[in-house]
Structures are given as C-alpha cells and as structure tokens.
PDB file of C-alpha atoms in Angstrom:
ATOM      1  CA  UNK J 112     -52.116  23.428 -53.065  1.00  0.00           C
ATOM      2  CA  UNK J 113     -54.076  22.486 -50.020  1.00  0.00           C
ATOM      3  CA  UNK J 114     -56.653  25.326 -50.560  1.00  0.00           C
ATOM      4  CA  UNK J 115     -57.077  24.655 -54.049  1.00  0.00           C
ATOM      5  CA  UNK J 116     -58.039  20.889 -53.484  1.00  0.00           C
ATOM      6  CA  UNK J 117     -59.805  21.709 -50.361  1.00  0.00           C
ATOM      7  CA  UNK J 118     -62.243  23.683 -52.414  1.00  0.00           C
ATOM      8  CA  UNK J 119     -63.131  20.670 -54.487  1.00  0.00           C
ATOM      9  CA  UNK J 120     -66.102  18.528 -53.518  1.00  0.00           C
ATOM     10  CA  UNK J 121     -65.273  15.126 -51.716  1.00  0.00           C
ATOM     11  CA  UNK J 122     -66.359  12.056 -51.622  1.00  0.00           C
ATOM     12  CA  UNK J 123     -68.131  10.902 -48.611  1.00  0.00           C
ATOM     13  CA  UNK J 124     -65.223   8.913 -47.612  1.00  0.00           C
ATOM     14  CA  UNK J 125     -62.489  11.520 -47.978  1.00  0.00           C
ATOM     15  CA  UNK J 126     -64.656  13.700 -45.935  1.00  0.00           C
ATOM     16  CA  UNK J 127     -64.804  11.147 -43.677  1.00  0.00           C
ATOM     17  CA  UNK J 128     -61.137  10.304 -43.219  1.00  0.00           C
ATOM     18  CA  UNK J 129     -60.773  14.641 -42.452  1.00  0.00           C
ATOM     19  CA  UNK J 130     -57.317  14.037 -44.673  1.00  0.00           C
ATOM     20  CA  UNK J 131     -58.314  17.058 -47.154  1.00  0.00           C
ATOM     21  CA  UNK J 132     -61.052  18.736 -44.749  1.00  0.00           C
ATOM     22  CA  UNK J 133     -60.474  18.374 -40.827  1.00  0.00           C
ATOM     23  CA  UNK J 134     -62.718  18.832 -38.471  1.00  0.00           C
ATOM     24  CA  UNK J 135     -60.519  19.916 -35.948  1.00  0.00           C
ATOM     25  CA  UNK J 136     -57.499  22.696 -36.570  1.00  0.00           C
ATOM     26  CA  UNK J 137     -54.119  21.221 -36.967  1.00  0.00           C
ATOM     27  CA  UNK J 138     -51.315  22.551 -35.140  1.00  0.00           C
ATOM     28  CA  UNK J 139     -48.406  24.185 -36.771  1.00  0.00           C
ATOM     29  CA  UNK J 140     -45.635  22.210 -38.376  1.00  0.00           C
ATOM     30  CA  UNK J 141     -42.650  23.474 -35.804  1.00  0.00           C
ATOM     31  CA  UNK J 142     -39.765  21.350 -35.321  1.00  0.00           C
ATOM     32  CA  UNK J 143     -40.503  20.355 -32.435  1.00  0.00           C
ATOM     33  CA  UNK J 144     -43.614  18.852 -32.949  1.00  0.00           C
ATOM     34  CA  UNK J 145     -42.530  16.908 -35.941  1.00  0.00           C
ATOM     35  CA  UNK J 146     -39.971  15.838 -34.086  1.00  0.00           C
ATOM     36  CA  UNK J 147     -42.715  14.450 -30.944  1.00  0.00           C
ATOM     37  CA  UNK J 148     -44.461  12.834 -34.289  1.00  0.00           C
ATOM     38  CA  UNK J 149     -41.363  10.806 -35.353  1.00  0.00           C
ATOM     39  CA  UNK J 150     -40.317   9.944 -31.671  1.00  0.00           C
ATOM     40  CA  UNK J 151     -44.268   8.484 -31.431  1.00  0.00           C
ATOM     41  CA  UNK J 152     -43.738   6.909 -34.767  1.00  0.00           C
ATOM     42  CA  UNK J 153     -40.604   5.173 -33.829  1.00  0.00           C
ATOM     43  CA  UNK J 154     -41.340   3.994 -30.332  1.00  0.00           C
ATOM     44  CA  UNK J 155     -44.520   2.244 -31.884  1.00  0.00           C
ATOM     45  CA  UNK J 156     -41.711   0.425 -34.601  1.00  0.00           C
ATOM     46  CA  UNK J 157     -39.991  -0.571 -31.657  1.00  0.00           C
ATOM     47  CA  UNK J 158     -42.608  -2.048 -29.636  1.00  0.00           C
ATOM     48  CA  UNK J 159     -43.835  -3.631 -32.731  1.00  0.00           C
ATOM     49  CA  UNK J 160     -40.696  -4.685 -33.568  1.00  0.00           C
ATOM     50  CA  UNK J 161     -40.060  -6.188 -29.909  1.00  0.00           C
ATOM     51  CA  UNK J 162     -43.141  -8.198 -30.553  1.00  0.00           C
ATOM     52  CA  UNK J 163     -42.238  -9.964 -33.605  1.00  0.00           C
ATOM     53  CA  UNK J 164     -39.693 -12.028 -32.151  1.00  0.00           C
ATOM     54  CA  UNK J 165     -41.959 -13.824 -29.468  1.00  0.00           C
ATOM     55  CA  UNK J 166     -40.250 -14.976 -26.043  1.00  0.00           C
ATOM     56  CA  UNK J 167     -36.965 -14.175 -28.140  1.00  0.00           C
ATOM     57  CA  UNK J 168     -37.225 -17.299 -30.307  1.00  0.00           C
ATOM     58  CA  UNK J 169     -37.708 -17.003 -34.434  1.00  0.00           C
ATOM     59  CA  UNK J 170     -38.757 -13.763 -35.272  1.00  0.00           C
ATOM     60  CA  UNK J 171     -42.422 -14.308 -37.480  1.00  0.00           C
ATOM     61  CA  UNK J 172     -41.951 -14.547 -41.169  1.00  0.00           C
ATOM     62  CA  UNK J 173     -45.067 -12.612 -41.537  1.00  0.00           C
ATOM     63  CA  UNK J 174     -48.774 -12.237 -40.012  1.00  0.00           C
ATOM     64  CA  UNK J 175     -51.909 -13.080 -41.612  1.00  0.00           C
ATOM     65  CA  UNK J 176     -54.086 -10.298 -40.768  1.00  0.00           C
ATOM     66  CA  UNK J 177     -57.949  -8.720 -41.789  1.00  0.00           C
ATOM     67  CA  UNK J 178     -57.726  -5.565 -43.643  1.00  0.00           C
ATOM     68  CA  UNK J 179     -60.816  -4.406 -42.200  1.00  0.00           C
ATOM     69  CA  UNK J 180     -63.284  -5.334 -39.446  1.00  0.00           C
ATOM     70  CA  UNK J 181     -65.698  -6.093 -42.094  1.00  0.00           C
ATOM     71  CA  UNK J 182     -65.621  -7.167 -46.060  1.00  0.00           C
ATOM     72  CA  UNK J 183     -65.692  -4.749 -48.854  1.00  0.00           C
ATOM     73  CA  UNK J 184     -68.405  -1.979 -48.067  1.00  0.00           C
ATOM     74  CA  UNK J 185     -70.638  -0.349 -50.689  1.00  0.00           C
ATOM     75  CA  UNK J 186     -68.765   2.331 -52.961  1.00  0.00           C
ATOM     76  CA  UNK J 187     -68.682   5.785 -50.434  1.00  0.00           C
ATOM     77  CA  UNK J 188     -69.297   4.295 -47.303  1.00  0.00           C
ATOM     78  CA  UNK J 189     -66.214   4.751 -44.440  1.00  0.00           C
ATOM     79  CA  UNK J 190     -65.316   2.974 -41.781  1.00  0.00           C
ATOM     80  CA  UNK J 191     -61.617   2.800 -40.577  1.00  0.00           C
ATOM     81  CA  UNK J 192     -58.286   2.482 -41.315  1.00  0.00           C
ATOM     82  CA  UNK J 193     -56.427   1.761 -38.893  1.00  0.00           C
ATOM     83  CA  UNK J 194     -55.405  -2.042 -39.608  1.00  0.00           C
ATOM     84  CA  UNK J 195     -53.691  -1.145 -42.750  1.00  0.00           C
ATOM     85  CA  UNK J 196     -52.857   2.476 -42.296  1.00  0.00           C
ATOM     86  CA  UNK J 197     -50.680   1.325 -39.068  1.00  0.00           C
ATOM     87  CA  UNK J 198     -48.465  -0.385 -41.822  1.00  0.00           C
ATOM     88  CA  UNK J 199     -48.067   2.606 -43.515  1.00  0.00           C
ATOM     89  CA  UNK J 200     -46.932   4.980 -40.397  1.00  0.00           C
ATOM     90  CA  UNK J 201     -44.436   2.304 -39.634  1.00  0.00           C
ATOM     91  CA  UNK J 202     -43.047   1.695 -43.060  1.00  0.00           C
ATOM     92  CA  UNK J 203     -43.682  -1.957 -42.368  1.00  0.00           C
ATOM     93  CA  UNK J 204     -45.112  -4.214 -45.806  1.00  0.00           C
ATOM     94  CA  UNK J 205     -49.036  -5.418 -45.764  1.00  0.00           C
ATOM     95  CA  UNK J 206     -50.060  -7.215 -48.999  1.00  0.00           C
ATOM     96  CA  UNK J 207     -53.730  -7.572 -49.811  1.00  0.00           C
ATOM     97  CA  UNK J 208     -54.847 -11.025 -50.808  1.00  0.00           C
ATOM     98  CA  UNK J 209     -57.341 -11.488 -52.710  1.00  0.00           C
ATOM     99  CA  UNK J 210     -59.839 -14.763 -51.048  1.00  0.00           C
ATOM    100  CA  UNK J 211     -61.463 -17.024 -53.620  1.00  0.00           C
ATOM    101  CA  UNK J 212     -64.614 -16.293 -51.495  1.00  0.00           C
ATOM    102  CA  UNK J 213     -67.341 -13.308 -51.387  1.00  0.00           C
ATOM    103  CA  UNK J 214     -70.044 -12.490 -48.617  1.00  0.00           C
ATOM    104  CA  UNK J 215     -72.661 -15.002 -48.431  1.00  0.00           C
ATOM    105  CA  UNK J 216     -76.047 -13.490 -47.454  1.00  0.00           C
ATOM    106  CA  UNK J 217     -77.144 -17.160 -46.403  1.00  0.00           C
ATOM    107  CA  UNK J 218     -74.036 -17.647 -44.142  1.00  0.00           C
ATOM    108  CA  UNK J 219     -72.998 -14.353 -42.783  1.00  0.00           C
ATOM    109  CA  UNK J 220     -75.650 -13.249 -40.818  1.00  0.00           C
ATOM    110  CA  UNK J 221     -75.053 -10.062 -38.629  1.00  0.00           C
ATOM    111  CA  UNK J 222     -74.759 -10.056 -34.742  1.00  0.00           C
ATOM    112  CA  UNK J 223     -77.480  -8.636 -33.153  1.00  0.00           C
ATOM    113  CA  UNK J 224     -77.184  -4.945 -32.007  1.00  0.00           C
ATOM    114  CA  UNK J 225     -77.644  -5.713 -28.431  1.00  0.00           C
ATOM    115  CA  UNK J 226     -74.242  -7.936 -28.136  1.00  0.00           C
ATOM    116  CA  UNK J 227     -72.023  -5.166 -29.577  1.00  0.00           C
ATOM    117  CA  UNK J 228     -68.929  -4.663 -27.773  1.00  0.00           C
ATOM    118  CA  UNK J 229     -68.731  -0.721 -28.318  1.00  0.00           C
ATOM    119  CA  UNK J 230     -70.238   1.733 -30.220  1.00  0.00           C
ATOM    120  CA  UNK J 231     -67.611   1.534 -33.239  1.00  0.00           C
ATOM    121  CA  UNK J 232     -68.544  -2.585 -33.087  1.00  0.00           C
ATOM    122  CA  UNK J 233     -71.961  -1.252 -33.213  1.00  0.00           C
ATOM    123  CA  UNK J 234     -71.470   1.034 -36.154  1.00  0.00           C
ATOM    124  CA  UNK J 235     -70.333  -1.967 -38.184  1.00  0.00           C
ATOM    125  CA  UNK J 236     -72.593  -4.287 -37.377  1.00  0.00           C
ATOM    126  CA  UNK J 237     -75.009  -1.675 -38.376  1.00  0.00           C
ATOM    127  CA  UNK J 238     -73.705  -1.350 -42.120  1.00  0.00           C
ATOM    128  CA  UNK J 239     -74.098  -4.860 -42.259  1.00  0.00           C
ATOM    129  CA  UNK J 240     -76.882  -5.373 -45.002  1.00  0.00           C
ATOM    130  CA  UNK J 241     -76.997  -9.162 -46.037  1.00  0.00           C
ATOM    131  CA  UNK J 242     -78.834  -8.091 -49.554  1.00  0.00           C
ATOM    132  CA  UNK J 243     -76.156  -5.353 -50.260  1.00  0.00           C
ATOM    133  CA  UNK J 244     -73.368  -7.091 -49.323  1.00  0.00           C
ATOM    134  CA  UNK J 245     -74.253 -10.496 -50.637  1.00  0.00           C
ATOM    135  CA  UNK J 246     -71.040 -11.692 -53.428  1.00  0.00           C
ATOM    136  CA  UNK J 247     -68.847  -8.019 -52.230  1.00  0.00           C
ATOM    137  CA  UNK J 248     -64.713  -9.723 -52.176  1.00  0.00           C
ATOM    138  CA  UNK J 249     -63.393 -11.075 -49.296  1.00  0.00           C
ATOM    139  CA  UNK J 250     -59.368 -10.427 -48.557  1.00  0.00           C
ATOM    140  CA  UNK J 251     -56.721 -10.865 -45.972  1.00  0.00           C
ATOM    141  CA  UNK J 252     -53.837  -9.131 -45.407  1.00  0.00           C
ATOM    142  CA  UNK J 253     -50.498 -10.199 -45.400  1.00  0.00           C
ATOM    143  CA  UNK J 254     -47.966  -7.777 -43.083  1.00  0.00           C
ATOM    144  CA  UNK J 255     -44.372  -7.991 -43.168  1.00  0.00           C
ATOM    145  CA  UNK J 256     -40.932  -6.219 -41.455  1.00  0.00           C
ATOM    146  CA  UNK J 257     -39.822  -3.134 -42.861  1.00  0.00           C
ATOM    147  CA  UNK J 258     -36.830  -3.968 -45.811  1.00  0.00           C
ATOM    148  CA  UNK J 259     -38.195  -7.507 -46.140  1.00  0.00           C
ATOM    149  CA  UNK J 260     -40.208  -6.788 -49.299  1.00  0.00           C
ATOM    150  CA  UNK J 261     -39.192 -10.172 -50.876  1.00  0.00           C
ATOM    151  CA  UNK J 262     -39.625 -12.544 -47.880  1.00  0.00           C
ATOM    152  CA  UNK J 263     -43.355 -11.099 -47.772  1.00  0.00           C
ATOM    153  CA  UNK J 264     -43.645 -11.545 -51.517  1.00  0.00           C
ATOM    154  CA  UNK J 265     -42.025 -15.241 -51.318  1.00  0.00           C
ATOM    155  CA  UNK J 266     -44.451 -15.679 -48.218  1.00  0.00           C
ATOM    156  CA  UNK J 267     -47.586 -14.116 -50.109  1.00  0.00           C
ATOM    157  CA  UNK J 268     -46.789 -16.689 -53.070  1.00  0.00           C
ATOM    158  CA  UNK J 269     -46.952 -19.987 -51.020  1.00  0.00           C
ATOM    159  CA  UNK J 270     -50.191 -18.581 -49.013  1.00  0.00           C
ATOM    160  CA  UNK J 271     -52.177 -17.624 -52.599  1.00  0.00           C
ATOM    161  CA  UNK J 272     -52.935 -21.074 -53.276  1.00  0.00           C
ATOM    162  CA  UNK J 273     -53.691 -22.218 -50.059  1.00  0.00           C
ATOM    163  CA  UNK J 274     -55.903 -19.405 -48.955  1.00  0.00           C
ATOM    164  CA  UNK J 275     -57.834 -19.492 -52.321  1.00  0.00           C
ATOM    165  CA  UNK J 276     -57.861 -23.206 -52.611  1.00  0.00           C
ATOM    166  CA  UNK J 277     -56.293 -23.026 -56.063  1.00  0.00           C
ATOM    167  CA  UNK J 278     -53.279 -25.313 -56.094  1.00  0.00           C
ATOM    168  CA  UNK J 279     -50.281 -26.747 -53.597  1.00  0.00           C
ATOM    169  CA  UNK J 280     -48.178 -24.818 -52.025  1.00  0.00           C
ATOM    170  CA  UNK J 281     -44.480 -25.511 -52.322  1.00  0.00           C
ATOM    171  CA  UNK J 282     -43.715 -26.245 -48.668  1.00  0.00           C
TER     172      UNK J 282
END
C-alpha cells in the first residue's frame, strides 16, 4: 500500500511532513524498537501528566493553547506540527476553537528578521506576508487529559463565548 501511494504526486505539504516520502530511511519495525517507541511515548505521558497537577494541588481542567506559531498559512505552505501533533502521540484531547477574529494587516505587523530567536523563528517570520494573510482565521486550541473527552467538551462550551465575544458564559 505504501508503494502504491508513494508513487502518487504530493502536495507540497505532505512532502514536507516526509509522512508518505522520507527523506531519511526508516529503520525496521522489530520488536524491540517499537517497544523503545512506546517506552518514549509513555515516559513523555508521564512527565506531562506529572505537570498537570502543579505543586500537587488541583490538577488543570484544561490548557488554552496556540495551534500553531502563526495563523492559518496560504493553502500548500508547511510549517510544523508539533503543538498539536504532541496531542496526538500522547492520546491526550486538543479541540480547535474557532476565534471571532482574522489577521489584521494594519495590526499584525511582522518582527523584523534581525530579532529572530532561531532560524525556525526566522522561517516564520519570513512567511509572514501582511497582504496575503490579511482576514486568514485565527484559532486556539483547547488540550485536555486523556479519557476526559467530556470535561474538555464542557470546558470548550463555556470558553466559545468568551473567546469569541458572542454571549456569557455560564460560570
């Protein structure tokens, strides 16, 4: 199956992401290394999960979190994954929210290249086009604790209407 869709074209951004075509050679599926995969996997739940109860008090209901270290991007264009894919490798819940807001081309004006923390930070504030982004979605994410699919959605529904300004919440 792999062969067959790696013969397809891509998009740019499933090139990108090396999911269907990697750049470098993946090493065989042995027990033992799925098994060092799933040990990784697991002590990240852990730590994560040792961090949602801060100083041992009330564990967090849920974070409010950016999907992305930037808004929506023009269609094809990559950048990375890794503040909602880390959801997925830990099974944990992250619901997108929708903002009642878009990119403003007279308020969000980029950094200048020179005060970039790192090359990725540099990369981003590179895509950065005021005219192309101008009225592109804004959205936060919403993360919750593995199993607790109905806190986050109980959670998500009191934060809608504050975050897009569109009512009271219940609290």
């Amino acid at each position: 199956m792999r062969a067959l869709l790696e013969s397809e074209p891509h998009t740019k951004i499933v090139q990108a992401a090396e999911v269907m075509t990697p750049k470098r050679g993946r090493p065989e599926p042995t027990v033992e290394h799925l098994h060092q995969l799933n040990f990784q996997i697991i002590r990240i739940a852990m730590q994560m999960k040792r961090l949602w109860r801060p100083d041992g008090g009330r564990p967090l209901d849920g974070i409010l979190f950016v999907n992305a270290p930037h808004t929506a991007v023009p269609f094809d264009t990559f950048t990375w994954l890794s503040f909602t894919s880390i959801m997925n490798l830990v099974d944990w819940m992250g619901i997108s929210i929708p903002l009642n807001e878009a990119a403003d081309k007279k308020l969000d004006v980029g950094m200048p290249i020179g005060d970039c923390y790192s090359d990725f930070d540099r990369s981003i504030q590179e895509l950065y086009h005021a005219e192309k982004f101008h009225g592109l979605p804004l959205a936060a994410q919403l993360i919750g604790q593995r199993f607790e699919d109905e806190k986050l959605l109980a959670l998500a529904d009191e934060l809608y209407p504050i975050l897009t300004q569109r009512g009271q919440s219940k609290l």
